[in-house]
Amino acid sequence: MTPVSAVRAAAERLEHVLLTEGAPEILVQLRSDLSGIEDFLTDAYNISDATARQVISLAYEIEDAVDSYARPDAASKRNREANHVRAGDTTTRERSDTSTPTFNLNPLTQVRGNGVRGSTILKLGAEDRLRSILLHGQSRLSVIAICGEGGVGKTTLARSLYNDPLVVEHFDSGGCVTVGDVFRLRDIQKALLISLGSALSMAQMETRELTEQFYLVLKGRRYLVVLDDVWSWREWGALRSAFPDDENGSAIVVTSRLQQVAEHTASDADLVYQIRRFDDKESWLLFKMITRLEDPGS
């Protein structure tokens, strides 16, 4: 069970209790707090494992307390099940972290829907900042680079921006490609051409001809392209030159684990963003801010 699903389960259990007559005011306030926690966790992308365990444990305690209020014999059963669910969740999370990246690109309309150099930002608020750059940034073609360690949520952030309704409306078309450790220039260009509705037969095209067609198809469009999980910048120049710049606000978002890749691909030094995890202290402080809970260790 994830922190979000644990909190949601507690909130739903509480909702049933609130339907009964005479529910105390503290339960009404608790329901409001749980909504705030759920919103926070949904937007936070990544919290540390320790904080996730704290949140799940707290959700179980709340659900036990609610069950005790509504049905005193229920709490002991919930306690017995809690450890089993948490252990299974750890195994599932570890498996998902090692999944193999896939190569996938689709039209923007089908899939979805200014910092300082090396700026380090938490995931909370990062999406708003980067969305603002995409919607209200410079007219010339921008390349935004998001870097950070594996599993920190770069892909989630990039795809969330790509699927954002305001971004969908703003851009004419685009694509989202997972590049991986092998930078296949032809594959990326071919996938983009297909996603943009090109009827060209590309199997026999030379690389130079393919690059020219790629340029012509994008010419005049306001596009957004996400290049996810880029490991090398050596062929970046060849790919970048194939993107036309009509000064209409088009943008490319690159994600990478490597700072060097981010610095070489970003169009400006102030468009390099480093993403890091919340540490335990920051997570707990934000958690308290949202829920108005007191730190039990204070």
Short mmCIF file of C-alpha atoms in Angstrom, two decimals:
data_model
loop_
_atom_site.label_atom_id
_atom_site.label_comp_id
_atom_site.label_asym_id
_atom_site.label_seq_id
_atom_site.Cartn_x
_atom_site.Cartn_y
_atom_site.Cartn_z
CA MET A 1 0.00 0.00 0.00
CA THR A 2 1.29 3.45 -0.91
CA PRO A 3 1.09 6.47 1.42
CA VAL A 4 -1.61 8.02 -0.79
CA SER A 5 -3.78 4.89 -0.79
CA ALA A 6 -3.32 4.44 2.97
CA VAL A 7 -4.44 8.01 3.67
CA ARG A 8 -7.32 7.67 1.21
CA ALA A 9 -8.49 4.47 2.92
CA ALA A 10 -8.46 6.19 6.31
CA ALA A 11 -10.36 9.16 4.87
CA GLU A 12 -13.01 6.91 3.33
CA ARG A 13 -13.45 5.03 6.60
CA LEU A 14 -13.84 8.33 8.40
CA GLU A 15 -16.39 9.48 5.83
CA HIS A 16 -18.69 6.61 6.79
CA VAL A 17 -18.47 7.56 10.46
CA LEU A 18 -19.31 11.18 9.70
CA LEU A 19 -22.58 10.07 8.13
CA THR A 20 -23.80 8.97 11.54
CA GLU A 21 -25.50 11.40 13.88
CA GLY A 22 -23.56 12.97 16.68
CA ALA A 23 -20.06 12.57 15.23
CA PRO A 24 -17.69 14.78 17.27
CA GLU A 25 -16.24 17.95 15.73
CA ILE A 26 -12.70 16.58 16.01
CA LEU A 27 -13.55 13.92 13.41
CA VAL A 28 -14.78 16.60 11.01
CA GLN A 29 -11.47 18.43 11.43
CA LEU A 30 -9.56 15.17 11.01
CA ARG A 31 -11.32 14.54 7.69
CA SER A 32 -10.21 17.97 6.49
CA ASP A 33 -6.65 17.25 7.59
CA LEU A 34 -6.63 13.95 5.71
CA SER A 35 -7.68 15.74 2.52
CA GLY A 36 -4.72 18.08 2.94
CA ILE A 37 -2.35 15.17 3.49
CA GLU A 38 -3.63 13.38 0.40
CA ASP A 39 -3.22 16.50 -1.76
CA PHE A 40 0.30 17.01 -0.43
CA LEU A 41 1.33 13.42 -1.12
CA THR A 42 -0.17 13.51 -4.61
CA ASP A 43 1.84 16.63 -5.52
CA ALA A 44 5.07 15.69 -3.74
CA TYR A 45 6.20 13.03 -6.27
CA ASN A 46 8.87 11.55 -4.00
CA ILE A 47 9.27 11.33 -0.26
CA SER A 48 11.86 9.25 1.54
CA ASP A 49 11.08 5.66 2.48
CA ALA A 50 11.26 6.55 6.17
CA THR A 51 8.68 9.31 5.77
CA ALA A 52 6.47 7.05 3.64
CA ARG A 53 6.47 4.50 6.45
CA GLN A 54 5.59 7.25 8.94
CA VAL A 55 2.66 8.38 6.82
CA ILE A 56 1.36 4.83 6.30
CA SER A 57 1.73 4.08 10.01
CA LEU A 58 -0.14 7.28 10.90
CA ALA A 59 -2.92 6.39 8.44
CA TYR A 60 -3.26 2.96 10.01
CA GLU A 61 -3.42 4.51 13.48
CA ILE A 62 -6.11 6.94 12.36
CA GLU A 63 -8.11 4.14 10.76
CA ASP A 64 -7.74 2.03 13.91
CA ALA A 65 -8.95 4.93 16.04
CA VAL A 66 -11.93 5.50 13.75
CA ASP A 67 -12.73 1.77 13.79
CA SER A 68 -12.48 1.74 17.56
CA TYR A 69 -14.92 4.63 17.72
CA ALA A 70 -17.38 3.02 15.31
CA ARG A 71 -16.78 -0.65 16.06
CA PRO A 72 -14.48 -1.43 19.01
CA ASP A 73 -13.63 -4.99 17.88
CA ALA A 74 -12.18 -3.93 14.50
CA ALA A 75 -8.91 -2.30 15.53
CA SER A 76 -7.08 -5.47 16.54
CA LYS A 77 -7.62 -7.01 13.10
CA ARG A 78 -6.25 -3.92 11.34
CA ASN A 79 -3.16 -4.08 13.55
CA ARG A 80 -2.47 -7.69 12.56
CA GLU A 81 -2.71 -6.91 8.84
CA ALA A 82 -0.60 -3.73 8.82
CA ASN A 83 2.89 -5.24 8.91
CA HIS A 84 2.10 -7.73 6.15
CA VAL A 85 0.86 -5.00 3.81
CA ARG A 86 3.88 -2.79 4.43
CA ALA A 87 6.37 -5.62 3.77
CA GLY A 88 4.67 -6.51 0.51
CA ASP A 89 4.65 -2.88 -0.57
CA THR A 90 8.43 -2.65 -0.12
CA THR A 91 8.94 -5.61 -2.46
CA THR A 92 6.67 -4.10 -5.09
CA ARG A 93 8.45 -0.76 -4.94
CA GLU A 94 11.88 -2.36 -5.38
CA ARG A 95 10.71 -4.29 -8.42
CA SER A 96 9.24 -1.22 -10.08
CA ASP A 97 12.45 0.76 -9.59
CA THR A 98 14.38 -1.74 -11.74
CA SER A 99 11.97 -1.82 -14.66
CA THR A 100 13.51 -1.54 -18.13
CA PRO A 101 13.01 1.83 -19.88
CA THR A 102 10.93 1.72 -23.05
CA PHE A 103 11.15 3.68 -26.28
CA ASN A 104 7.82 5.38 -26.79
CA LEU A 105 6.65 8.50 -28.57
CA ASN A 106 3.14 9.74 -29.26
CA PRO A 107 1.54 12.95 -30.48
CA LEU A 108 1.02 15.50 -27.75
CA THR A 109 -2.74 15.44 -28.26
CA GLN A 110 -2.91 11.66 -27.89
CA VAL A 111 -0.69 11.06 -24.88
CA ARG A 112 -2.22 13.67 -22.73
CA GLY A 113 -3.24 15.30 -22.96
CA ASN A 114 13.96 31.17 -14.25
CA GLY A 115 16.25 29.39 -12.08
CA VAL A 116 20.01 29.64 -11.57
CA ARG A 117 22.69 27.38 -12.99
CA GLY A 118 22.48 24.03 -11.26
CA SER A 119 19.46 25.23 -9.32
CA THR A 120 18.49 22.63 -6.73
CA ILE A 121 14.74 22.47 -6.23
CA LEU A 122 12.39 20.19 -4.36
CA LYS A 123 9.71 18.42 -6.36
CA LEU A 124 7.01 20.34 -4.51
CA GLY A 125 6.53 23.51 -6.58
CA ALA A 126 8.90 22.42 -9.35
CA GLU A 127 6.06 21.63 -11.72
CA ASP A 128 4.53 25.08 -11.32
CA ARG A 129 7.86 26.76 -11.97
CA LEU A 130 8.67 24.73 -15.07
CA ARG A 131 5.13 25.00 -16.40
CA SER A 132 5.46 28.77 -16.19
CA ILE A 133 8.64 28.62 -18.26
CA LEU A 134 6.93 26.51 -20.92
CA LEU A 135 3.88 28.76 -21.11
CA HIS A 136 5.41 32.18 -20.59
CA GLY A 137 9.10 31.78 -21.37
CA GLN A 138 11.18 33.14 -24.20
CA SER A 139 9.97 32.99 -27.79
CA ARG A 140 13.07 31.27 -29.15
CA LEU A 141 13.42 27.50 -28.86
CA SER A 142 14.19 26.60 -25.24
CA VAL A 143 15.86 23.44 -24.00
CA ILE A 144 15.16 22.76 -20.32
CA ALA A 145 17.32 20.13 -18.63
CA ILE A 146 16.14 18.30 -15.50
CA CYS A 147 18.78 16.22 -13.74
CA GLY A 148 18.97 14.17 -10.57
CA GLU A 149 19.73 10.72 -9.24
CA GLY A 150 17.82 7.67 -10.41
CA GLY A 151 14.36 7.28 -8.94
CA VAL A 152 14.04 10.89 -7.82
CA GLY A 153 11.10 11.48 -10.16
CA LYS A 154 12.52 13.26 -13.21
CA THR A 155 10.39 11.22 -15.61
CA THR A 156 7.26 11.74 -13.53
CA LEU A 157 7.84 15.48 -13.47
CA ALA A 158 8.57 15.73 -17.21
CA ARG A 159 5.57 13.65 -18.21
CA SER A 160 3.32 15.50 -15.80
CA LEU A 161 4.31 18.75 -17.49
CA TYR A 162 3.80 17.17 -20.90
CA ASN A 163 0.29 16.02 -19.96
CA ASP A 164 -0.74 19.23 -18.18
CA PRO A 165 -3.99 20.57 -19.74
CA LEU A 166 -2.64 24.12 -20.02
CA VAL A 167 0.48 22.83 -21.77
CA VAL A 168 -1.59 20.64 -24.09
CA GLU A 169 -3.61 23.67 -25.13
CA HIS A 170 -0.54 25.86 -25.57
CA PHE A 171 1.47 23.62 -27.91
CA ASP A 172 0.40 22.42 -31.35
CA SER A 173 2.08 19.03 -31.20
CA GLY A 174 5.06 17.12 -29.91
CA GLY A 175 6.32 13.84 -28.56
CA CYS A 176 7.79 12.09 -25.55
CA VAL A 177 10.74 9.73 -26.08
CA THR A 178 12.62 7.57 -23.59
CA VAL A 179 16.16 7.59 -24.98
CA GLY A 180 18.12 5.35 -22.58
CA ASP A 181 21.84 4.65 -22.63
CA VAL A 182 22.03 4.31 -26.44
CA PHE A 183 21.33 7.58 -28.26
CA ARG A 184 19.63 6.39 -31.48
CA LEU A 185 19.31 9.53 -33.59
CA ARG A 186 17.44 7.84 -36.45
CA ASP A 187 14.99 6.11 -34.11
CA ILE A 188 14.15 9.35 -32.33
CA GLN A 189 13.61 11.25 -35.57
CA LYS A 190 11.54 8.45 -37.13
CA ALA A 191 9.33 8.14 -34.06
CA LEU A 192 8.77 11.88 -33.98
CA LEU A 193 7.85 11.95 -37.68
CA ILE A 194 5.34 9.14 -37.22
CA SER A 195 3.82 10.78 -34.17
CA LEU A 196 3.40 14.04 -36.06
CA GLY A 197 1.33 12.29 -38.71
CA SER A 198 3.94 12.02 -41.44
CA ALA A 199 3.03 9.57 -44.22
CA LEU A 200 6.59 9.39 -45.49
CA SER A 201 8.19 6.02 -46.14
CA MET A 202 11.31 6.30 -44.01
CA ALA A 203 12.78 2.80 -44.16
CA GLN A 204 15.14 3.56 -47.05
CA MET A 205 15.94 7.16 -46.14
CA GLU A 206 19.52 8.18 -45.55
CA THR A 207 20.19 9.94 -42.25
CA ARG A 208 20.66 13.30 -43.98
CA GLU A 209 17.35 13.01 -45.84
CA LEU A 210 15.57 11.90 -42.67
CA THR A 211 16.93 14.90 -40.79
CA GLU A 212 15.74 17.25 -43.54
CA GLN A 213 12.23 15.77 -43.51
CA PHE A 214 12.16 15.94 -39.71
CA TYR A 215 13.00 19.65 -39.89
CA LEU A 216 10.35 20.35 -42.53
CA VAL A 217 7.58 18.54 -40.64
CA LEU A 218 8.24 20.57 -37.48
CA LYS A 219 8.75 23.85 -39.33
CA GLY A 220 6.10 26.41 -38.39
CA ARG A 221 4.69 24.43 -35.48
CA ARG A 222 4.86 25.27 -31.80
CA TYR A 223 6.01 21.94 -30.43
CA LEU A 224 7.03 20.36 -27.14
CA VAL A 225 9.35 17.36 -27.12
CA VAL A 226 10.42 15.43 -24.02
CA LEU A 227 13.66 13.44 -24.28
CA ASP A 228 13.68 11.29 -21.18
CA ASP A 229 16.62 9.46 -19.57
CA VAL A 230 19.42 10.79 -21.80
CA TRP A 231 22.83 9.37 -20.93
CA SER A 232 25.07 10.92 -23.59
CA TRP A 233 25.40 14.37 -25.15
CA ARG A 234 27.81 13.38 -27.95
CA GLU A 235 25.12 13.26 -30.66
CA TRP A 236 23.13 16.08 -29.13
CA GLY A 237 24.39 18.65 -31.63
CA ALA A 238 23.13 16.62 -34.59
CA LEU A 239 19.70 16.15 -33.03
CA ARG A 240 19.39 19.72 -31.80
CA SER A 241 20.16 21.18 -35.22
CA ALA A 242 17.22 19.26 -36.69
CA PHE A 243 14.73 21.18 -34.54
CA PRO A 244 13.56 24.38 -36.26
CA ASP A 245 13.37 27.59 -34.27
CA ASP A 246 10.55 29.79 -35.51
CA GLU A 247 10.63 31.88 -32.32
CA ASN A 248 7.12 30.74 -31.46
CA GLY A 249 7.83 29.38 -27.98
CA SER A 250 8.69 25.79 -28.89
CA ALA A 251 10.51 23.81 -26.21
CA ILE A 252 12.47 20.64 -25.54
CA VAL A 253 12.67 19.05 -22.08
CA VAL A 254 15.63 16.74 -21.40
CA THR A 255 15.93 14.54 -18.32
CA SER A 256 19.16 12.90 -17.26
CA ARG A 257 20.92 11.47 -14.24
CA LEU A 258 24.11 13.20 -15.36
CA GLN A 259 24.89 16.83 -14.61
CA GLN A 260 27.25 16.95 -17.59
CA VAL A 261 24.46 15.95 -19.98
CA ALA A 262 22.14 18.56 -18.50
CA GLU A 263 24.72 21.32 -18.88
CA HIS A 264 25.51 20.40 -22.49
CA THR A 265 21.89 20.14 -23.62
CA ALA A 266 20.25 23.12 -21.88
CA SER A 267 19.91 26.16 -24.12
CA ASP A 268 20.84 28.47 -21.23
CA ALA A 269 22.73 27.95 -18.00
CA ASP A 270 19.69 29.06 -16.02
CA LEU A 271 17.56 26.30 -17.58
CA VAL A 272 19.42 23.50 -15.78
CA TYR A 273 17.39 22.18 -12.87
CA GLN A 274 18.65 19.66 -10.33
CA ILE A 275 15.91 17.72 -8.57
CA ARG A 276 16.54 16.11 -5.21
CA ARG A 277 14.49 14.12 -2.76
CA PHE A 278 12.93 15.53 0.35
CA ASP A 279 15.07 14.57 3.31
CA ASP A 280 13.27 13.31 6.41
CA LYS A 281 13.33 16.68 8.17
CA GLU A 282 11.94 18.58 5.17
CA SER A 283 9.27 15.95 4.57
CA TRP A 284 8.13 16.06 8.17
CA LEU A 285 8.10 19.87 8.26
CA LEU A 286 6.00 20.01 5.09
CA PHE A 287 3.78 17.28 6.45
CA LYS A 288 3.16 19.30 9.61
CA MET A 289 2.56 22.45 7.61
CA ILE A 290 -0.21 20.79 5.64
CA THR A 291 -1.82 18.82 8.44
CA ARG A 292 -1.09 21.10 11.42
CA LEU A 293 0.08 18.05 13.32
CA GLU A 294 2.59 18.48 16.10
CA ASP A 295 5.94 16.71 15.84
CA PRO A 296 5.76 13.91 18.42
CA GLY A 297 9.48 14.30 19.07
CA SER A 298 9.29 17.98 19.97
#
